[in-house]
Short mmCIF file of C-alpha atoms in Angstrom, two decimals:
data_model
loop_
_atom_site.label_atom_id
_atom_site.label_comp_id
_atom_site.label_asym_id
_atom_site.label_seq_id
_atom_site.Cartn_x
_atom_site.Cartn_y
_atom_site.Cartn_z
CA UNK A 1 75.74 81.65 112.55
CA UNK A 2 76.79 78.14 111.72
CA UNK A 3 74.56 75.19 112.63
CA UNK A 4 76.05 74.40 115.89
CA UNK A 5 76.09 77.53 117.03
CA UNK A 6 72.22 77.96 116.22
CA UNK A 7 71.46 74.60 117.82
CA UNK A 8 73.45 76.14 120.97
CA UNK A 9 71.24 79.00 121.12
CA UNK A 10 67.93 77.29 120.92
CA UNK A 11 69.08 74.85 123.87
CA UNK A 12 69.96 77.79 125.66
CA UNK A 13 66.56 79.67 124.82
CA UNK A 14 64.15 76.63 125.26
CA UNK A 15 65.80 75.33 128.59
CA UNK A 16 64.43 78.46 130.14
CA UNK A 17 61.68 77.12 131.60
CA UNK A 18 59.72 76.03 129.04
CA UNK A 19 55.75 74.98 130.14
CA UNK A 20 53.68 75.29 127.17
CA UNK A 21 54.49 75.00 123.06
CA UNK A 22 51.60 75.95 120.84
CA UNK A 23 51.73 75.28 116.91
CA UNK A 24 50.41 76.66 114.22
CA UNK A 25 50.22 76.24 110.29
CA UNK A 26 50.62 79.90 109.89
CA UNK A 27 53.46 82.09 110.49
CA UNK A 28 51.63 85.21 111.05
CA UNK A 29 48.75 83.31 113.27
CA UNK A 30 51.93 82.09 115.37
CA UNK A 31 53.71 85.75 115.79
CA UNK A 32 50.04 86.94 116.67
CA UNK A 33 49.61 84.43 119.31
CA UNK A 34 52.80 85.31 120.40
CA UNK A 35 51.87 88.84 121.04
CA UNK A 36 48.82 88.12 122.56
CA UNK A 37 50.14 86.00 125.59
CA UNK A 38 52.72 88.57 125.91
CA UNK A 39 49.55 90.91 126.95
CA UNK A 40 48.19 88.39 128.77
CA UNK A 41 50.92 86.96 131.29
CA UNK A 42 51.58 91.10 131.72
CA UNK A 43 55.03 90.93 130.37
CA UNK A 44 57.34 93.64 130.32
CA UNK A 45 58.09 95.87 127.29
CA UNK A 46 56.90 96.02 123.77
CA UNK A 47 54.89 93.05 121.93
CA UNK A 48 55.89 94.89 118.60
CA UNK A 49 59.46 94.27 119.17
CA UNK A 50 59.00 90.66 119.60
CA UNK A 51 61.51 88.62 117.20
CA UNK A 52 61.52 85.50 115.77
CA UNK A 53 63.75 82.79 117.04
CA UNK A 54 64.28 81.26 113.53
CA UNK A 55 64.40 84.18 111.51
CA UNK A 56 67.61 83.53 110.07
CA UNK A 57 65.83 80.15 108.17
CA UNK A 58 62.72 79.69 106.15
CA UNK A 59 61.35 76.53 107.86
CA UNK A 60 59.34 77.93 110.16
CA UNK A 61 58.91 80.82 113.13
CA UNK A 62 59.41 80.73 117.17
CA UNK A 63 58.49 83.40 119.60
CA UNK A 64 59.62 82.79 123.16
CA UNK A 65 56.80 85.04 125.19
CA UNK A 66 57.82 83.96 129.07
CA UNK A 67 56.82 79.57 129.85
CA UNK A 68 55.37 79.69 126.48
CA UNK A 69 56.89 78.95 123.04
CA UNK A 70 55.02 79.66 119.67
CA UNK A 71 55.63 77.63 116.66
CA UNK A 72 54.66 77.52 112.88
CA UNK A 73 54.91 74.76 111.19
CA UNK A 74 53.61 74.95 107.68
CA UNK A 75 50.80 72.79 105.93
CA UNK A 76 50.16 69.41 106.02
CA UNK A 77 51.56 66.07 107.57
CA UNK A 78 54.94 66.40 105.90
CA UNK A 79 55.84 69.74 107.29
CA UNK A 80 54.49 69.38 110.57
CA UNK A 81 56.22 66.53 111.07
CA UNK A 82 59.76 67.90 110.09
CA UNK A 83 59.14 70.63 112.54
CA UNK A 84 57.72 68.36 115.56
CA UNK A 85 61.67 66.19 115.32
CA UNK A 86 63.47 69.14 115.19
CA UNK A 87 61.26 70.76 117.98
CA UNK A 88 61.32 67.56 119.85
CA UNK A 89 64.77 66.96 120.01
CA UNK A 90 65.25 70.33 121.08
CA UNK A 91 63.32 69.38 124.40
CA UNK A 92 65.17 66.53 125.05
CA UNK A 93 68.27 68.20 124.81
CA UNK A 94 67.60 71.58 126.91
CA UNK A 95 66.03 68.55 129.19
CA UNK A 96 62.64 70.27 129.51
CA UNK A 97 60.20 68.34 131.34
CA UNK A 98 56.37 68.31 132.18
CA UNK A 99 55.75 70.18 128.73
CA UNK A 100 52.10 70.77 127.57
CA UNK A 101 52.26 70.95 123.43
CA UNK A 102 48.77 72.15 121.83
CA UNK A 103 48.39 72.63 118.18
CA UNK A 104 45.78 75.46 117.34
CA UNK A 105 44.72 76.22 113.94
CA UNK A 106 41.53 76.47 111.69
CA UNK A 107 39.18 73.44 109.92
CA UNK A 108 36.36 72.69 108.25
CA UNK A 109 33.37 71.63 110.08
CA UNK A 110 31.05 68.76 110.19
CA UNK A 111 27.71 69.31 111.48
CA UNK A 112 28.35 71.86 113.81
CA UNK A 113 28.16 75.82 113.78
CA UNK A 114 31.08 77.68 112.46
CA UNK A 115 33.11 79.43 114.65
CA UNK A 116 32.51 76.27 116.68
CA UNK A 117 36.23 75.16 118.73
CA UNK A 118 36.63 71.62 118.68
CA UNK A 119 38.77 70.15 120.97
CA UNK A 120 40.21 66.71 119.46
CA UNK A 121 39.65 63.75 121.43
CA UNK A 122 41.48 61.02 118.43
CA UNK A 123 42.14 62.50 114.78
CA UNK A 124 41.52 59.56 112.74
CA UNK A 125 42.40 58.99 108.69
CA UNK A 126 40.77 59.00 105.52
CA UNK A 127 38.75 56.34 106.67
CA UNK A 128 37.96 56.99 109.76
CA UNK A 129 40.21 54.75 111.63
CA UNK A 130 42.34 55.95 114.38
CA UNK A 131 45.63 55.35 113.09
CA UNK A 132 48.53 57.55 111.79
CA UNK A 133 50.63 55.18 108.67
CA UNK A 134 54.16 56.11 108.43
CA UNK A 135 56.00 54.56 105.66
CA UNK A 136 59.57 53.30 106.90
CA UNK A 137 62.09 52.20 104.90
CA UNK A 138 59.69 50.25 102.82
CA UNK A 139 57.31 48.89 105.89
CA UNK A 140 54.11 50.45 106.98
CA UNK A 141 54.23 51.45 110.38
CA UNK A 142 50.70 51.94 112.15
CA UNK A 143 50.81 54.22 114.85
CA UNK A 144 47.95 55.14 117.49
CA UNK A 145 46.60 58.94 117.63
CA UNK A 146 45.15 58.88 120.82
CA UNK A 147 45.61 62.30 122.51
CA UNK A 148 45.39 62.72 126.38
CA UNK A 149 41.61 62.97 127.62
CA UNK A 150 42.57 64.45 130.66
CA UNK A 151 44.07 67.79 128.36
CA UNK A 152 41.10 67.30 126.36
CA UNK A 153 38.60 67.56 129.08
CA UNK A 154 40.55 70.09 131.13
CA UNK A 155 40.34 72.62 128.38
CA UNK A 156 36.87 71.92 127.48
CA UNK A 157 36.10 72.62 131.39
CA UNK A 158 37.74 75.85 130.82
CA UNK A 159 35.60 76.64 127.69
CA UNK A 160 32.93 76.88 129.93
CA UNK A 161 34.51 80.14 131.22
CA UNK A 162 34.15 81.39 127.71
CA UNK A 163 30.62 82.30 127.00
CA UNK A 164 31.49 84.26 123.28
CA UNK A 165 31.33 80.74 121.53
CA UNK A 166 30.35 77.09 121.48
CA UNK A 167 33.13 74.59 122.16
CA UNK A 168 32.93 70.88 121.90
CA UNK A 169 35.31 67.49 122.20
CA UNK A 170 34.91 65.33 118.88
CA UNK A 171 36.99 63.41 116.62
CA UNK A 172 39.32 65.32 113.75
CA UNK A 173 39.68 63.82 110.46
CA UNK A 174 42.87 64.45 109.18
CA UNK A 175 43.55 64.26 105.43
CA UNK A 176 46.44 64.61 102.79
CA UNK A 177 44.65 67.01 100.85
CA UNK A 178 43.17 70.30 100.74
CA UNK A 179 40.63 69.47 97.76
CA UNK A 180 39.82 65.79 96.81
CA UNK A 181 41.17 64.66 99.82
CA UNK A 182 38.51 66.70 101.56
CA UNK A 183 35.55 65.70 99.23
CA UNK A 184 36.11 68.97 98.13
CA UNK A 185 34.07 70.12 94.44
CA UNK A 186 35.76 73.30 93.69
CA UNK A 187 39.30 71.91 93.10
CA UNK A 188 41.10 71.60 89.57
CA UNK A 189 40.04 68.09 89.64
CA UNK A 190 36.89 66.48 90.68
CA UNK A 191 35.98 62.92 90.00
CA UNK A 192 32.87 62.74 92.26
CA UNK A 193 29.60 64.00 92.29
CA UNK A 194 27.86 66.39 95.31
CA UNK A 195 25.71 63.05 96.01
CA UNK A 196 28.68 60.40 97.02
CA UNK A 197 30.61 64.14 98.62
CA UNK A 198 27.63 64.35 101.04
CA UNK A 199 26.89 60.40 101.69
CA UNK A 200 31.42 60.52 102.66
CA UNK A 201 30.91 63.24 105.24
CA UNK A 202 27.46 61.98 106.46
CA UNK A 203 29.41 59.05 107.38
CA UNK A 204 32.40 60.81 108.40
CA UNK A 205 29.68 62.50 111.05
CA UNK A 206 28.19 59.16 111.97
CA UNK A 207 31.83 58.02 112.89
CA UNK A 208 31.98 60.83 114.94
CA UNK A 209 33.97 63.19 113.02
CA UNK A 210 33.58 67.01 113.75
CA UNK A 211 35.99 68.81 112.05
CA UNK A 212 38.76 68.39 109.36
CA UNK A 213 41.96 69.68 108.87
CA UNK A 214 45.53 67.97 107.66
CA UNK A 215 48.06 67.90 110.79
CA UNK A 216 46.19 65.79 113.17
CA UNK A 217 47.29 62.36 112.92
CA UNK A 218 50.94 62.80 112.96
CA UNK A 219 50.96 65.82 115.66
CA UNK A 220 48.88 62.90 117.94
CA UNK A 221 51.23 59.84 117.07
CA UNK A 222 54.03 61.63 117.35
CA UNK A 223 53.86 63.33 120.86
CA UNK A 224 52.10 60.04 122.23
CA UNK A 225 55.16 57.72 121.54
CA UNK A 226 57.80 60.71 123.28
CA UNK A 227 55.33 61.13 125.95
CA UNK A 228 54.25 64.61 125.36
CA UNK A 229 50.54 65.65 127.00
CA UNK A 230 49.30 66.51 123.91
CA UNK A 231 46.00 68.37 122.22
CA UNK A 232 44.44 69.63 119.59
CA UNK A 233 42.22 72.92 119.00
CA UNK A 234 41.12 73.92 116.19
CA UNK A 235 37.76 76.68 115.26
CA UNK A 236 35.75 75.57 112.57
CA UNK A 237 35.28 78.12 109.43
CA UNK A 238 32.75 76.79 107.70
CA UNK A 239 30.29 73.80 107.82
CA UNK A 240 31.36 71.25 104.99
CA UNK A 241 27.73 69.71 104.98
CA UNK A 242 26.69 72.75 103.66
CA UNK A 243 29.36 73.75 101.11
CA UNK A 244 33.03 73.50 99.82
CA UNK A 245 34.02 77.47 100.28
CA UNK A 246 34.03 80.15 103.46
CA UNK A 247 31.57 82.30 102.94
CA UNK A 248 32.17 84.56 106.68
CA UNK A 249 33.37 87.98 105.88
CA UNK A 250 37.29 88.58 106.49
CA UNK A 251 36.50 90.52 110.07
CA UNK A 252 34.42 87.43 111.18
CA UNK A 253 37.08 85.16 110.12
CA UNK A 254 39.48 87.22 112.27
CA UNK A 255 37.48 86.70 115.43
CA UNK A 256 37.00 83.10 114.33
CA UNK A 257 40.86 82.44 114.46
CA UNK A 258 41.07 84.03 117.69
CA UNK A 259 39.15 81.84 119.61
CA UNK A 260 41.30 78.48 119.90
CA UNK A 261 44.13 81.38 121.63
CA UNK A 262 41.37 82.53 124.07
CA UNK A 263 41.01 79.34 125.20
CA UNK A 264 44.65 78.09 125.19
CA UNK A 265 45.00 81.46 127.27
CA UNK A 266 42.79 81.11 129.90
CA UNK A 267 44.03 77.72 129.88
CA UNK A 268 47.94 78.66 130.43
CA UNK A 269 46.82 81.41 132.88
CA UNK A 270 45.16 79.04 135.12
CA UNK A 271 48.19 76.89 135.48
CA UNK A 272 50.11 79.96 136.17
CA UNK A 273 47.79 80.81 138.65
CA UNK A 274 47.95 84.01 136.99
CA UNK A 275 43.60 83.70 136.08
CA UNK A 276 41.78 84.79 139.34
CA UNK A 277 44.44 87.75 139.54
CA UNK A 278 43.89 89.17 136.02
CA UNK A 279 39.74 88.81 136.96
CA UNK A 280 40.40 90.91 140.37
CA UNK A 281 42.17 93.48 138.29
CA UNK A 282 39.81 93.65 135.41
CA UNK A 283 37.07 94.40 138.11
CA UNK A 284 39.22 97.13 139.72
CA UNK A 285 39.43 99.05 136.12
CA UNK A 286 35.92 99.00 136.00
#
């Protein structure tokens, strides 16, 4: 298909009443998502058949699965941001309006018990400050990343629902890098010591800093200035104040990455007014 012809088709696809977008780093983690709400909202027909939107490119994957649309995007501030102008523009064009657009993905925690989902209130920088920097042209722009409290406390009302695992609001650092950026020891390079690691994310806690992860800022400043209700949810794998590397076993780290979609599913569910009905009908099978 040429370019204009592709463009056509995702207008087309995404004007279909489109509710909620979820993102995700990982391509598989999005296509799994995917076939989970299609279980969830009841929909018709195979989830195994489900294809991707994008498959004909290597930037990233879409699944349309009813009012919702699941989205990779790749590692990192660079990548998410390519995907959130493309997928923003997109919107604006099939004229979609009233969207909800929640990132879910995986972090390191601060403090807190892994497995722990923490709902982002503000993802701040390096340095705690709540600010995205965009370089333009050769000017630093400083952008807010602010994300809507209302979302934020909405969901965390319907954690509450969830009894399986602890969910809290906090702050998300977001960083550049995996490693060093991270205060990370077991990179190729290391110019610290384990002493001025912990004293960074003691004070990283202090700030109020729960988790970490590398998407934050941008996702925030960019769906704040184009007016998107935006959030972010993200389970924590590990708990950085007591090491640099995951220690959970594979199956555990399975379940882990399947709690931000519980919650983002009750949540959709409940705006659908689809949640009471799925509880009468879970208490007719048994």
């Amino acid at each position: 298909l040429r370019a204009d012809h592709i463009l056509l088709l995702w207008l087309i696809i995404l004007s279909l009443i489109f509710q909620f977008v979820c993102v995700g780093g990982s391509p598989n983690r999005m296509k799994a998502f995917a076939q989970f709400m299609h279980k969830e909202l009841g929909l018709e027909g195979d989830a195994k058949d489900m294809s991707d939107i994008c498959a004909g490119t290597d930037r990233y994957s879409m699944y349309k699965v009813g009012p919702v649309l699941s989205i990779s995007h790749g590692m990192g501030v660079p990548s998410i941001s390519i995907m959130l102008h493309e997928l923003i523009k997109l919107l604006h064009h099939a004229k979609c309006c009233d969207v909800t657009i929640i990132r879910i993905g995986t972090s390191g925690g601060l403090g807190i018990e892994p497995g722990s989902v923490v709902i982002t209130d503000i993802a701040v920088d390096s340095f705690f400050k709540p600010q995205f920097e965009q370089v333009i042209l050769d000017n630093v722009v400083v952008r807010s990343t602010e994300l809507d409290q209302d979302l934020a406390n909405e969901l965390l009302k319907c954690s509450r629902e969830i009894e399986d695992f602890p969910t809290l609001i906090g702050h998300t650092m977001c960083t550049d890098d995996f490693y060093e950026g991270q205060g990370r020891l077991d990179g190729a390079l290391c110019s610290f010591s384990n002493e001025k690691k912990l004293e960074y994310l003691k004070r990283a806690y202090d700030a109020g800093v729960r988790n970490i992860e590398m998407e934050s800022t941008v996702f925030a400043a960019m769906c704040r200035l184009c007016g998107l209700k935006a959030a972010v949810v993200c389970v924590t794998l590990l708990d950085r104040l007591e090491g640099d590397q995951i220690t959970a076993s594979h199956e555990v780290l399975v379940e882990y990455q399947r709690r931000p979609q519980q919650l983002i599913s009750m949540f959709i569910k409940k705006h659908l007014g689809l949640w009471n009905q799925t509880e009468l009908l879970d208490k007719e099978l048994v």
